[in-house]
mmCIF file of C-alpha atoms in Angstrom:
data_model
loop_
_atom_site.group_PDB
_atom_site.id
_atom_site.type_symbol
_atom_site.label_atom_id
_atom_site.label_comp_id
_atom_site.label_asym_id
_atom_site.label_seq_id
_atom_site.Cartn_x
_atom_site.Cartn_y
_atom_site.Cartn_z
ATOM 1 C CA UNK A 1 124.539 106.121 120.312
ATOM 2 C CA UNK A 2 121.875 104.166 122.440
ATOM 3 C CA UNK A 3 118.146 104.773 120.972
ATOM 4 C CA UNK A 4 115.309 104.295 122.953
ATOM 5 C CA UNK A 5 112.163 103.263 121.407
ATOM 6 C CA UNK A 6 108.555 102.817 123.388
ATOM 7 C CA UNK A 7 105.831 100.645 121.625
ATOM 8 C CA UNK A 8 102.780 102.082 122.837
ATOM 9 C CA UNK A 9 100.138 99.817 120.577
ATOM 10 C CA UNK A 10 99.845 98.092 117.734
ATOM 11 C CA UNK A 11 97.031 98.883 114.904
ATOM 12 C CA UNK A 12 96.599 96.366 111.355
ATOM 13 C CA UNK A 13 93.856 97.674 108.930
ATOM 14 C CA UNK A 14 94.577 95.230 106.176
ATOM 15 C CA UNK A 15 93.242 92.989 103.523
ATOM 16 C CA UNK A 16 92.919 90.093 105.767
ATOM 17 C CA UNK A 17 91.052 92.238 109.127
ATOM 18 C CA UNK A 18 91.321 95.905 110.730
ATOM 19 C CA UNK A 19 92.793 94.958 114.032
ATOM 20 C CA UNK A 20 96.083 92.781 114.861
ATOM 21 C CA UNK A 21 93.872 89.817 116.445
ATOM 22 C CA UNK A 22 91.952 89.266 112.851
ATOM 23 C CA UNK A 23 94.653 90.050 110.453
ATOM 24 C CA UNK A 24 96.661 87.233 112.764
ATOM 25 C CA UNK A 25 94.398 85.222 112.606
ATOM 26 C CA UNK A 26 93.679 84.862 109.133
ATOM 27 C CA UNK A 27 97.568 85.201 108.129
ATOM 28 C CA UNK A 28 97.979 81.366 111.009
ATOM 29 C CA UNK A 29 94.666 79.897 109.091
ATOM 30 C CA UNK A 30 96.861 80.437 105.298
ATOM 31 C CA UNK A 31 93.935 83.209 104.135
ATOM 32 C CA UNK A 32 94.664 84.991 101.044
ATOM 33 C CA UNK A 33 94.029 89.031 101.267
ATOM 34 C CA UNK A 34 93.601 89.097 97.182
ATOM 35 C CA UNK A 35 91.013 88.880 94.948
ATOM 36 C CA UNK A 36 88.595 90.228 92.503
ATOM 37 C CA UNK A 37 88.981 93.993 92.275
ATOM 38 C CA UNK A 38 85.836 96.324 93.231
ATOM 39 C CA UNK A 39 86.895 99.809 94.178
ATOM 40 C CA UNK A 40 86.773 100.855 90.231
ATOM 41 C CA UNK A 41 86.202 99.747 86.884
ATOM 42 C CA UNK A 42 88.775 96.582 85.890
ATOM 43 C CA UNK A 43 88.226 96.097 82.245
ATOM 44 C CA UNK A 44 90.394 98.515 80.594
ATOM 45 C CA UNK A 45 93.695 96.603 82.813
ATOM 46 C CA UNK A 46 95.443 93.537 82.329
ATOM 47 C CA UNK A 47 95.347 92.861 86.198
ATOM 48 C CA UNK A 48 91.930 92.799 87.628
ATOM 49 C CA UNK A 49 93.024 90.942 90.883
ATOM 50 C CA UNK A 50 94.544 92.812 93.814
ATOM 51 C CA UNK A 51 94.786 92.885 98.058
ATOM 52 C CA UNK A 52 91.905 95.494 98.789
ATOM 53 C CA UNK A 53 90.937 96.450 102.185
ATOM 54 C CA UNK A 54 87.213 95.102 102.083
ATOM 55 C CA UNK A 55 83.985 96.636 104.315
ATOM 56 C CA UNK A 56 85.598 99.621 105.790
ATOM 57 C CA UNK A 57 83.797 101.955 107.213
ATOM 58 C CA UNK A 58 85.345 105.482 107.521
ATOM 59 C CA UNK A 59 82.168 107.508 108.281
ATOM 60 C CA UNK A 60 81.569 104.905 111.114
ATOM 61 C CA UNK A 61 84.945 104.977 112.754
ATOM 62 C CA UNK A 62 85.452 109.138 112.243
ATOM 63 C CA UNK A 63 82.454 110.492 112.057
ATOM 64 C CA UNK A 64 81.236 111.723 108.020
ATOM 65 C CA UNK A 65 82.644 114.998 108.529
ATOM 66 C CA UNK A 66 86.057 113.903 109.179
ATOM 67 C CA UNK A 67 86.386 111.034 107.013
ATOM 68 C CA UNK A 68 85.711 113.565 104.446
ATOM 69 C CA UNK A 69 88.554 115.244 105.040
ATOM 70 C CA UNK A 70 91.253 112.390 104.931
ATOM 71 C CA UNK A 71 91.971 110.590 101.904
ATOM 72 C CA UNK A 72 91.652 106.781 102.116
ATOM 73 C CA UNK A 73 95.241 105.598 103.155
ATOM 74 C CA UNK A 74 95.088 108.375 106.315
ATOM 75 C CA UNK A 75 91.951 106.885 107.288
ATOM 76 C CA UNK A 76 93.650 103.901 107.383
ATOM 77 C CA UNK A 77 96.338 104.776 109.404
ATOM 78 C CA UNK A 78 94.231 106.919 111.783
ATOM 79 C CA UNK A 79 92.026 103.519 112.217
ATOM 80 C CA UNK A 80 94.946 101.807 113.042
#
């Protein structure tokens, strides 16, 4: 059975950017997505150090009414 697929785009909202052209670029210059922690409270876990997605902006890319309405990973994937 012969399966066609079409790639239409490409999308990257990761540690390291929140297109394909930064993300690439960091991952050629060696950058490092992880580090310190900041989206809650570290100092009740062992691991404080972790690969966040850093300065997005939902409310900027959706609108505040629809970020609302996604949780975080969907606005990812919506942004991407």
């Amino acid at each position: 059975m012969n399966t066609r697929i079409v790639v239409t785009g490409m999308g990257c909202v990761s540690p390291l950017g929140h297109d394909v052209a930064t993300t690439w670029e960091a991952i050629l210059a060696g950058k490092s997505g992880a580090g310190p922690i900041t989206a809650f409270d570290t100092s009740l876990h062992e691991t404080r150090i972790a690969a966040e997605v850093k300065n997005f902006d939902p409310i900027a890319l959706l609108g505040r009414k629809e970020a609302r309405r996604m949780d975080r990973y969907t606005q990812f994937a919506v942004a991407s």
